[in-house]
Amino acid sequence: KNIKKILYEKFYEYPVSKGPGFGFWSPVWKVWVFFIKGMVPVQERWLANLLSRHLNGRRYSKKSFSITKQRKDGYLDVELKLALINELNNLKGNIYKKTNLKKYIKESNEAWKSWKSNNNWNPIDLPDEIENLILDYVKTKSIWWVKSACLVRESLNK
């Protein structure tokens, strides 16, 4: 009862103004206090997990991944593309910068798509050295692609 008297004192002795910020503030204040009281442990846990992940790294399970056909194909594609990029970077004079490198990779993708769709690939404004490198890339990838297609067909026939 004593707390009630203190809280309600201004209502009994002074006129209450209208508008925001005036009136009875205790229930709203209690809500915020309990909210913060509940949020502090959650934030502590979150910060502790964040720090441990930052300092110790993530813990992955010891389960080994099975090597699927899709994973093998992805690795081979990446290795072929990296080999092409390394060859482009090792050209004489090293005049081909990163801006052109993206263009050449796009051209190699276009060449591969045109090979798969049985269309002619007509590069525009490409130096002969780079065109030959891209053709070698497509040839290597096509050999691998045909071999894997034949293996799949043989396994389906069995």
Backbone as numpy.savetxt, mean C-alpha at the origin, in Angstrom:
# Nx Ny Nz CAx CAy CAz Cx Cy Cz
-26.62 15.79 50.11 -27.44 16.98 50.11 -26.58 18.23 50.11
-25.44 18.19 50.77 -24.58 19.37 50.81 -24.07 19.73 49.41
-23.71 18.72 48.63 -23.23 18.98 47.27 -24.35 19.58 46.43
-25.58 19.08 46.63 -26.72 19.61 45.89 -26.91 21.09 46.19
-26.78 21.44 47.47 -26.96 22.84 47.86 -25.92 23.72 47.18
-24.69 23.24 47.11 -23.63 24.03 46.48 -23.89 24.16 44.99
-24.30 23.08 44.36 -24.53 23.10 42.92 -25.73 23.96 42.54
-26.78 23.90 43.35 -28.00 24.63 43.01 -28.02 26.03 43.62
-26.95 26.45 44.28 -26.92 27.72 45.00 -27.20 28.90 44.08
-26.63 28.92 42.93 -26.80 30.08 42.04 -28.23 30.17 41.51
-28.92 29.02 41.45 -30.31 29.06 41.00 -31.21 29.73 42.06
-30.89 29.52 43.32 -31.74 30.04 44.39 -31.42 31.50 44.71
-30.16 31.92 44.62 -29.79 33.25 45.08 -29.65 34.27 43.97
-29.25 33.84 42.77 -28.98 34.78 41.69 -29.90 34.46 40.51
-30.21 35.49 39.71 -31.00 35.19 38.52 -30.15 34.44 37.50
-30.75 33.49 36.81 -30.04 32.69 35.84 -30.16 33.34 34.47
-29.00 33.60 33.83 -29.00 34.20 32.50 -29.40 33.16 31.47
-29.80 33.64 30.31 -30.17 32.73 29.24 -29.03 32.63 28.24
-29.01 31.55 27.47 -28.01 31.38 26.43 -27.05 30.27 26.77
-26.17 29.99 25.84 -25.23 28.89 26.07 -24.22 29.24 27.15
-23.86 28.25 27.92 -22.86 28.46 28.96 -23.46 28.77 30.30
-24.73 29.05 30.34 -25.38 29.33 31.61 -26.30 28.17 31.96
-26.57 28.01 33.19 -27.45 26.93 33.61 -26.70 25.89 34.40
-27.21 24.71 34.38 -26.68 23.65 35.21 -25.60 22.89 34.45
-24.34 22.96 34.88 -23.21 22.40 34.15 -22.74 21.06 34.69
-23.22 20.65 35.86 -22.69 19.45 36.50 -22.89 18.16 35.70
-24.10 17.88 35.16 -24.25 16.62 34.43 -23.32 16.52 33.23
-23.14 17.61 32.49 -22.26 17.60 31.33 -20.82 17.38 31.77
-20.43 18.01 32.84 -19.08 17.88 33.37 -18.81 16.45 33.80
-19.82 15.81 34.45 -19.66 14.42 34.88 -19.46 13.49 33.69
-20.21 13.74 32.61 -20.09 12.91 31.42 -18.68 12.98 30.88
-18.12 14.18 30.79 -16.76 14.33 30.26 -15.72 13.69 31.18
-15.91 13.81 32.48 -14.96 13.20 33.42 -14.96 11.68 33.25
-16.16 11.07 33.17 -16.22 9.62 33.01 -15.71 9.18 31.64
-15.93 10.01 30.62 -15.42 9.70 29.28 -13.90 9.67 29.29
-13.30 10.70 29.87 -11.84 10.77 29.92 -11.28 9.65 30.79
-12.00 9.36 31.88 -11.57 8.28 32.76 -11.54 6.94 32.02
-12.48 6.73 31.13 -12.52 5.49 30.36 -11.56 5.48 29.20
-11.23 6.65 28.66 -10.37 6.73 27.49 -8.89 6.62 27.83
-8.51 6.98 29.03 -7.09 6.98 29.39 -6.50 5.57 29.28
-7.14 4.51 29.81 -6.55 3.18 29.65 -6.48 2.73 28.19
-7.49 3.12 27.40 -7.48 2.74 25.99 -6.30 3.40 25.29
-6.09 4.68 25.57 -4.96 5.38 24.94 -3.63 4.85 25.44
-3.55 4.48 26.71 -2.30 3.90 27.23 -1.96 2.60 26.49
-2.97 1.74 26.30 -2.75 0.49 25.59 -2.31 0.74 24.16
-2.99 1.70 23.51 -2.68 2.01 22.12 -1.25 2.52 21.99
-0.85 3.43 22.89 0.52 3.96 22.84 1.55 2.88 23.15
1.23 2.00 24.11 2.16 0.92 24.44 2.36 -0.01 23.25
1.26 -0.36 22.57 1.37 -1.22 21.39 2.14 -0.53 20.27
1.88 0.75 20.09 2.57 1.50 19.05 4.08 1.55 19.31
4.45 1.83 20.55 5.88 1.89 20.90 6.55 0.53 20.74
5.89 -0.52 21.22 6.51 -1.84 21.10 6.65 -2.26 19.64
5.67 -1.92 18.81 5.76 -2.24 17.38 6.87 -1.44 16.73
7.03 -0.19 17.16 8.08 0.65 16.59 9.47 0.17 17.00
9.61 -0.22 18.25 10.93 -0.63 18.75 11.28 -2.07 18.39
10.30 -2.97 18.48 10.58 -4.39 18.29 10.16 -4.92 16.93
9.34 -4.19 16.22 8.84 -4.66 14.94 7.63 -5.55 15.13
6.99 -5.87 14.04 5.81 -6.73 14.10 6.23 -8.18 14.27
5.40 -8.94 14.93 5.66 -10.36 15.10 4.78 -11.13 14.12
5.43 -11.78 13.20 4.69 -12.58 12.23 4.68 -14.02 12.68
3.69 -14.75 12.25 3.61 -16.15 12.62 4.71 -16.93 11.91
5.05 -18.06 12.46 6.13 -18.88 11.91 5.66 -19.72 10.72
4.37 -19.58 10.37 3.81 -20.38 9.29 4.50 -20.01 7.97
4.92 -21.01 7.24 5.57 -20.75 5.96 4.51 -20.68 4.87
4.75 -19.81 3.92 3.81 -19.65 2.83 4.05 -20.73 1.79
2.97 -21.30 1.29 3.12 -22.27 0.21 3.35 -21.51 -1.09
4.23 -22.02 -1.89 4.56 -21.34 -3.14 3.54 -21.74 -4.19
2.73 -20.79 -4.58 1.70 -21.04 -5.57 2.19 -20.59 -6.94
1.45 -20.98 -7.96 1.81 -20.61 -9.32 1.77 -19.08 -9.48
0.77 -18.48 -8.86 0.63 -17.03 -8.98 1.83 -16.32 -8.36
2.29 -16.82 -7.20 3.44 -16.20 -6.54 4.71 -16.37 -7.37
4.90 -17.56 -7.96 6.07 -17.80 -8.81 6.04 -16.88 -10.02
4.87 -16.75 -10.64 4.74 -15.90 -11.82 5.04 -14.44 -11.47
4.56 -14.02 -10.32 4.81 -12.64 -9.90 6.29 -12.37 -9.69
6.97 -13.33 -9.05 8.41 -13.16 -8.82 9.17 -13.10 -10.15
8.79 -13.95 -11.08 9.49 -13.96 -12.36 9.28 -12.64 -13.10
8.04 -12.14 -13.09 7.76 -10.86 -13.74 8.61 -9.74 -13.14
8.70 -9.72 -11.83 9.48 -8.68 -11.15 10.96 -8.81 -11.52
11.46 -10.04 -11.53 12.88 -10.25 -11.86 13.18 -9.84 -13.30
12.28 -10.18 -14.21 12.50 -9.78 -15.61 12.49 -8.26 -15.76
11.55 -7.62 -15.07 11.47 -6.15 -15.17 12.71 -5.50 -14.56
13.17 -6.03 -13.42 14.39 -5.49 -12.81 15.60 -5.68 -13.72
15.66 -6.82 -14.40 16.77 -7.05 -15.33 16.72 -6.03 -16.47
15.52 -5.75 -16.97 15.38 -4.74 -18.02 15.81 -3.36 -17.53
15.39 -3.00 -16.33 15.76 -1.70 -15.77 17.27 -1.60 -15.58
17.89 -2.68 -15.08 19.35 -2.66 -14.90 20.08 -2.52 -16.23
19.57 -3.20 -17.25 20.21 -3.08 -18.57 20.04 -1.67 -19.13
18.87 -1.07 -18.90 18.66 0.31 -19.36 19.59 1.27 -18.63
19.80 1.03 -17.35 20.69 1.90 -16.57 22.15 1.71 -16.95
22.53 0.51 -17.43 23.92 0.22 -17.74 24.31 0.57 -19.18
23.40 1.17 -19.92 23.74 1.53 -21.30 24.87 2.54 -21.34
25.57 2.57 -22.46 26.72 3.46 -22.59 26.28 4.91 -22.44
27.06 5.68 -21.68 26.79 7.10 -21.53 25.76 7.42 -20.46
24.94 6.45 -20.12 23.91 6.63 -19.10 23.10 7.90 -19.36
22.70 8.14 -20.62 21.96 9.35 -20.97 20.47 9.19 -20.68
20.07 7.97 -20.36 18.65 7.72 -20.14 18.34 7.89 -18.65
17.67 8.95 -18.34 17.39 9.26 -16.93 16.08 8.61 -16.49
15.69 8.88 -15.23 14.51 8.24 -14.67 13.24 8.63 -15.41
13.18 9.84 -15.93 11.97 10.26 -16.63 11.75 9.39 -17.87
12.84 9.11 -18.57 12.73 8.25 -19.74 12.55 6.79 -19.35
13.05 6.41 -18.19 12.95 5.03 -17.75 11.48 4.60 -17.63
10.64 5.49 -17.08 9.22 5.17 -16.97 8.60 4.98 -18.35
9.02 5.83 -19.28 8.51 5.71 -20.65 8.90 4.37 -21.26
10.13 3.94 -21.03 10.60 2.68 -21.60 9.90 1.48 -20.96
9.61 1.58 -19.67 8.88 0.49 -19.01 7.46 0.41 -19.57
6.84 1.57 -19.79 5.51 1.56 -20.40 5.56 0.96 -21.80
6.61 1.30 -22.53 6.76 0.73 -23.88 6.94 -0.78 -23.82
7.68 -1.26 -22.81 7.86 -2.71 -22.70 6.53 -3.39 -22.36
5.71 -2.76 -21.53 4.39 -3.31 -21.25 3.52 -3.33 -22.50
3.59 -2.26 -23.27 2.82 -2.22 -24.53 3.29 -3.31 -25.49
4.61 -3.52 -25.54 5.15 -4.56 -26.43 4.65 -5.94 -26.00
4.64 -6.18 -24.69 4.17 -7.47 -24.20 2.68 -7.67 -24.50
1.89 -6.62 -24.28 0.45 -6.72 -24.58 0.21 -6.98 -26.06
0.97 -6.31 -26.90 0.78 -6.51 -28.34 1.22 -7.92 -28.75
2.26 -8.47 -28.10 2.68 -9.84 -28.41 1.57 -10.82 -28.03
0.99 -10.61 -26.83 -0.07 -11.52 -26.39 -1.31 -11.43 -27.27
-1.60 -10.25 -27.80 -2.78 -10.10 -28.65 -2.48 -10.35 -30.12
-1.25 -10.76 -30.41 -0.82 -11.08 -31.76 -0.90 -9.88 -32.71
-0.53 -8.72 -32.19 -0.48 -7.50 -32.99 0.97 -7.06 -33.16
1.21 -6.23 -34.14 2.55 -5.67 -34.33 2.77 -4.53 -33.34
3.97 -4.49 -32.81 4.33 -3.40 -31.90 5.13 -2.39 -32.69
4.62 -1.16 -32.75 5.29 -0.11 -33.50 5.71 1.00 -32.55
6.95 0.96 -32.06 7.39 2.01 -31.15 7.65 3.32 -31.91
7.40 4.42 -31.23 7.60 5.74 -31.83 8.73 6.43 -31.09
9.71 6.91 -31.82 10.83 7.69 -31.27 11.61 6.94 -30.19
11.90 5.68 -30.44 12.75 4.93 -29.51 14.10 4.67 -30.18
15.20 4.86 -29.44 16.50 4.49 -29.99 16.58 2.99 -30.25
17.40 2.62 -31.21 17.51 1.21 -31.60 17.98 0.32 -30.46
18.91 0.84 -29.64 19.42 0.03 -28.51 18.27 -0.35 -27.58
17.45 0.63 -27.26 16.36 0.39 -26.31 15.30 -0.49 -26.92
15.02 -0.28 -28.19 14.04 -1.13 -28.86 14.49 -2.59 -28.85
15.79 -2.82 -29.08 16.32 -4.19 -29.04 16.23 -4.79 -27.64
16.51 -3.96 -26.61 16.39 -4.45 -25.23 14.95 -4.85 -24.92
14.00 -4.03 -25.37 12.59 -4.33 -25.11 12.18 -5.59 -25.86
12.66 -5.75 -27.07 12.34 -6.96 -27.83 12.92 -8.21 -27.16
14.13 -8.09 -26.62 14.71 -9.22 -25.87 13.88 -9.55 -24.64
13.41 -8.51 -23.96 12.56 -8.68 -22.77 11.29 -9.43 -23.15
10.66 -9.01 -24.24 9.41 -9.65 -24.68 9.69 -11.09 -25.11
10.83 -11.31 -25.76 11.17 -12.67 -26.20 11.36 -13.60 -25.00
12.10 -13.12 -23.99 12.32 -13.93 -22.79 11.01 -14.23 -22.08
10.19 -13.20 -21.94 8.92 -13.38 -21.26 7.98 -14.30 -22.04
8.02 -14.19 -23.36 7.15 -15.03 -24.18 7.55 -16.50 -24.10
8.87 -16.77 -24.07 9.34 -18.16 -23.94 8.84 -18.76 -22.62
9.00 -17.99 -21.55 8.53 -18.45 -20.25 7.02 -18.66 -20.27
6.28 -17.74 -20.89 4.82 -17.80 -20.92 4.33 -19.03 -21.69
4.97 -19.31 -22.82 4.57 -20.47 -23.63 4.88 -21.76 -22.88
6.05 -21.83 -22.23 6.39 -23.04 -21.47 5.39 -23.29 -20.35
5.05 -22.23 -19.62 4.10 -22.43 -18.51 2.73 -22.82 -19.03
2.32 -22.26 -20.20 1.02 -22.64 -20.77 1.03 -24.11 -21.19
2.13 -24.57 -21.76 2.24 -25.98 -22.16 2.19 -26.90 -20.94
2.87 -26.51 -19.86 2.86 -27.32 -18.64 1.45 -27.41 -18.06
0.72 -26.31 -18.11 -0.65 -26.32 -17.59 -1.52 -27.24 -18.44
-1.37 -27.17 -19.74 -2.17 -28.03 -20.61 -1.85 -29.52 -20.39
-0.57 -29.82 -20.20 -0.18 -31.22 -19.95 -0.79 -31.72 -18.63
-0.77 -30.85 -17.62 -1.32 -31.28 -16.32 -2.83 -31.45 -16.41
-3.49 -30.67 -17.26 -4.94 -30.82 -17.41 -5.29 -32.11 -18.17
-4.44 -32.52 -19.10 -4.70 -33.72 -19.88 -4.52 -34.99 -19.07
-3.72 -34.94 -18.00 -3.45 -36.15 -17.20 -4.59 -36.53 -16.36
